[in-house]
Short mmCIF file of N, CA and C in Angstrom, two decimals:
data_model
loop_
_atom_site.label_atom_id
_atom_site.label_comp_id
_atom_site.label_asym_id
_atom_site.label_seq_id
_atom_site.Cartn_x
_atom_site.Cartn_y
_atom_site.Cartn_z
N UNK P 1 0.85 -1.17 0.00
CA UNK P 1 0.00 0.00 0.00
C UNK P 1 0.90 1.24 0.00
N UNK P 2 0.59 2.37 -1.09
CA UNK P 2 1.47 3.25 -0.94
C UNK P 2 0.50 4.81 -1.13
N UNK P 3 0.47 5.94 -0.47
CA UNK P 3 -0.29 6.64 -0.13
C UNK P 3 1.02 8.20 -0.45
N UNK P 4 0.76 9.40 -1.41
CA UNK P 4 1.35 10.40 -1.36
C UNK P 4 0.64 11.21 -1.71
N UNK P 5 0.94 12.46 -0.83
CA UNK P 5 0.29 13.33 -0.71
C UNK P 5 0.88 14.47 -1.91
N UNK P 6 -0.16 15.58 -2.34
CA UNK P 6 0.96 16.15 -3.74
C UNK P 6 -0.45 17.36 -3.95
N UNK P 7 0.25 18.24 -4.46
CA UNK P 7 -0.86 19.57 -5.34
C UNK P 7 -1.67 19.73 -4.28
N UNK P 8 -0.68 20.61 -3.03
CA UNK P 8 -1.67 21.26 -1.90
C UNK P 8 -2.11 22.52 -3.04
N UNK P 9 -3.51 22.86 -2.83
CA UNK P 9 -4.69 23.97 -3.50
C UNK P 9 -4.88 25.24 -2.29
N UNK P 10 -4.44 26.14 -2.08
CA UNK P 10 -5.56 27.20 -1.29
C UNK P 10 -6.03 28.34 -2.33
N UNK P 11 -7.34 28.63 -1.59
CA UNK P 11 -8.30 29.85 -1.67
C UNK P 11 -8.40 30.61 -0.42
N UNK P 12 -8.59 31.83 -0.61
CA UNK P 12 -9.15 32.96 0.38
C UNK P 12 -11.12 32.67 0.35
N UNK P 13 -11.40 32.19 1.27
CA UNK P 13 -12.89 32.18 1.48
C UNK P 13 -13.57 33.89 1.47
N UNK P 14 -14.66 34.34 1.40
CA UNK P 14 -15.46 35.23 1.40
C UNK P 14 -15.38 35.95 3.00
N UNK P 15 -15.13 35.47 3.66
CA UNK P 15 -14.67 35.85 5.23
C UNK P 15 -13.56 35.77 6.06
N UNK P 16 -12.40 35.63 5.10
CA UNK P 16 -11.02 35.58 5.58
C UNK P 16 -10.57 34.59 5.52
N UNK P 17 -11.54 33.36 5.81
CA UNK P 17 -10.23 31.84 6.27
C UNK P 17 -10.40 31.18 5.12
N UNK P 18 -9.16 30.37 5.40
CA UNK P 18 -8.39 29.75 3.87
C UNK P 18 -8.91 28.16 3.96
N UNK P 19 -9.22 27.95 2.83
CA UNK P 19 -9.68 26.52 2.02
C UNK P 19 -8.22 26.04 1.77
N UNK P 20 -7.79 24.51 1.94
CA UNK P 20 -6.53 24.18 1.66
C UNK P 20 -7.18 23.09 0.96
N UNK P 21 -7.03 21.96 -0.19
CA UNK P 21 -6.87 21.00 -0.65
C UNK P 21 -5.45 20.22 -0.55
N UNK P 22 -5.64 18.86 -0.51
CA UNK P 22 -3.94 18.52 -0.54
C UNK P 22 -4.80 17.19 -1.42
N UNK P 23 -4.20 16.31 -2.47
CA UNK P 23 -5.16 15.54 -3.12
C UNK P 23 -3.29 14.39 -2.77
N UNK P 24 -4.00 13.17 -2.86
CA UNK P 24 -3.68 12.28 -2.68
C UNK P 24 -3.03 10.71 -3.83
N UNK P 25 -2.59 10.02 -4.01
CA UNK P 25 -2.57 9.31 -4.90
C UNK P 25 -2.59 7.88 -3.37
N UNK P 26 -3.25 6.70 -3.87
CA UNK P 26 -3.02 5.49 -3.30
C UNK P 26 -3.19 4.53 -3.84
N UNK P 27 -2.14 3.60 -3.78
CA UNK P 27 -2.35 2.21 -4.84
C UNK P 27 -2.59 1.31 -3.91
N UNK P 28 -3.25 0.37 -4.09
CA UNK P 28 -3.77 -0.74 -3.07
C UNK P 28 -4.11 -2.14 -4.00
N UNK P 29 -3.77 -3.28 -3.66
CA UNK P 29 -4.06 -4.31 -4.40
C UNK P 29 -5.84 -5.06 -4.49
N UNK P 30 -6.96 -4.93 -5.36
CA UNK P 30 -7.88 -5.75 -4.56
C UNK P 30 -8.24 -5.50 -6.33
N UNK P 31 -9.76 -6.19 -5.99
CA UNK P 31 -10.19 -6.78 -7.29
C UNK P 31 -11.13 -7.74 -7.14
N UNK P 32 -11.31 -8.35 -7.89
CA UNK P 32 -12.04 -9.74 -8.29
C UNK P 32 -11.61 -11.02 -7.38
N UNK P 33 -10.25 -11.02 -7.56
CA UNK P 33 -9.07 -11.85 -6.61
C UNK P 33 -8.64 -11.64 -5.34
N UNK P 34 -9.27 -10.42 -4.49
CA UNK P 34 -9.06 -10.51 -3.37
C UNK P 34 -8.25 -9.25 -3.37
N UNK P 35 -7.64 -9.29 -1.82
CA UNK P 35 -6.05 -8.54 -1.61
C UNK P 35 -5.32 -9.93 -2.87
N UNK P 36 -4.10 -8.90 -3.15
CA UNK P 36 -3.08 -9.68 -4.38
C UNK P 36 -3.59 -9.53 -6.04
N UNK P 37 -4.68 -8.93 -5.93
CA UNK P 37 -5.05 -9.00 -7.24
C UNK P 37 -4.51 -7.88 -7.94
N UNK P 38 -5.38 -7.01 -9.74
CA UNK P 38 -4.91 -6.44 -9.85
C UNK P 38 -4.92 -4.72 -9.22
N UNK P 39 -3.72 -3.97 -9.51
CA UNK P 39 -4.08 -2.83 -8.73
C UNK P 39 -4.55 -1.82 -9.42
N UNK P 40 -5.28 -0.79 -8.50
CA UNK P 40 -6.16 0.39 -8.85
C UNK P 40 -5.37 1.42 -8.21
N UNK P 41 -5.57 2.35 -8.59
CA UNK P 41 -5.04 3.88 -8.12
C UNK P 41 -6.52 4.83 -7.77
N UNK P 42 -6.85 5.03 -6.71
CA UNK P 42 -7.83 5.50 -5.52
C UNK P 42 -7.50 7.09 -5.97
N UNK P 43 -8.19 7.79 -6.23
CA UNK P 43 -7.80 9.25 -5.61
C UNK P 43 -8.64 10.03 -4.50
N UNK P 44 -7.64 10.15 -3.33
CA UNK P 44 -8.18 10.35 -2.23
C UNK P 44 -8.39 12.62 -2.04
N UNK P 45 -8.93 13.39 -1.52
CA UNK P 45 -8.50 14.56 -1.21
C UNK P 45 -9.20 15.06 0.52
N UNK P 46 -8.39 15.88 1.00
CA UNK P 46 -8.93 16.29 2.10
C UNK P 46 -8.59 17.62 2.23
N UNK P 47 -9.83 17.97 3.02
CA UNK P 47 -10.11 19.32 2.88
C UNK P 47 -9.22 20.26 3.90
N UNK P 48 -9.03 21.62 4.64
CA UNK P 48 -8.76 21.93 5.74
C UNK P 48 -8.95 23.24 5.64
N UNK P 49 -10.02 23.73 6.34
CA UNK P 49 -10.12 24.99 6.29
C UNK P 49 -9.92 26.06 7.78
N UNK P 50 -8.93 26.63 7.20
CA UNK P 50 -8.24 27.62 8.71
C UNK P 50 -8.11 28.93 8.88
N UNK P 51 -7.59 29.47 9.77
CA UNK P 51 -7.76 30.79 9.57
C UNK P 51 -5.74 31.67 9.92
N UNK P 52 -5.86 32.23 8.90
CA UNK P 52 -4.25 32.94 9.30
C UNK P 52 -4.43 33.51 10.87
N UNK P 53 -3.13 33.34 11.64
CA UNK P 53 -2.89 33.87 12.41
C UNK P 53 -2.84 35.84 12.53
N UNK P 54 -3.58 36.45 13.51
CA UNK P 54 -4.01 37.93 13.56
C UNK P 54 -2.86 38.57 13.36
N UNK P 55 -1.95 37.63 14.63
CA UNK P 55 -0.92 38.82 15.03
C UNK P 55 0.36 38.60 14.40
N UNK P 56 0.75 40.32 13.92
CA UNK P 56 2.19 40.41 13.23
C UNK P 56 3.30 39.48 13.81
N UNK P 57 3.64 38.83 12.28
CA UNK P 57 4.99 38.34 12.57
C UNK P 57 6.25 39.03 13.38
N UNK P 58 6.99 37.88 14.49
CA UNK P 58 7.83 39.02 15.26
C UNK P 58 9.58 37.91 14.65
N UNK P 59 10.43 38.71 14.02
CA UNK P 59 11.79 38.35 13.57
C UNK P 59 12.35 37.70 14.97
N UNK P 60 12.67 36.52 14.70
CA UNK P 60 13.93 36.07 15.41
C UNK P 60 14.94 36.18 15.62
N UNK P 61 15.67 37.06 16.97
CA UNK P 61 16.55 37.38 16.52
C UNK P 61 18.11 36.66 17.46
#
């Protein structure tokens, strides 16, 4: 089973907080034949919607 994550997406929503997409690739063996058979490629995505932090960035110094 192999699962990568790839083509994170953001938008600015209508009220400040941000829409993130991150879409997925996963290959997994199943089928007709069980686990072992032939494989498919799944496309998985998940959502995350957040909000930027208010306060000004402070330099490290």
């Amino acid at each position: 089973m192999h699962q990568t994550m790839h083509s994170p997406c953001s938008l600015e929503l209508a009220d400040g907080r941000i829409l993130t997409l991150f879409l997925y690739h996963y290959g997994a063996q199943w089928g007709k034949k069980g686990v072992g058979g032939p494989g498919r490629t799944l496309g998985i995505t998940s959502a995350v919607i957040w909000s930027p932090d208010p306060r000004p960035a402070v330099s490290a110094r």
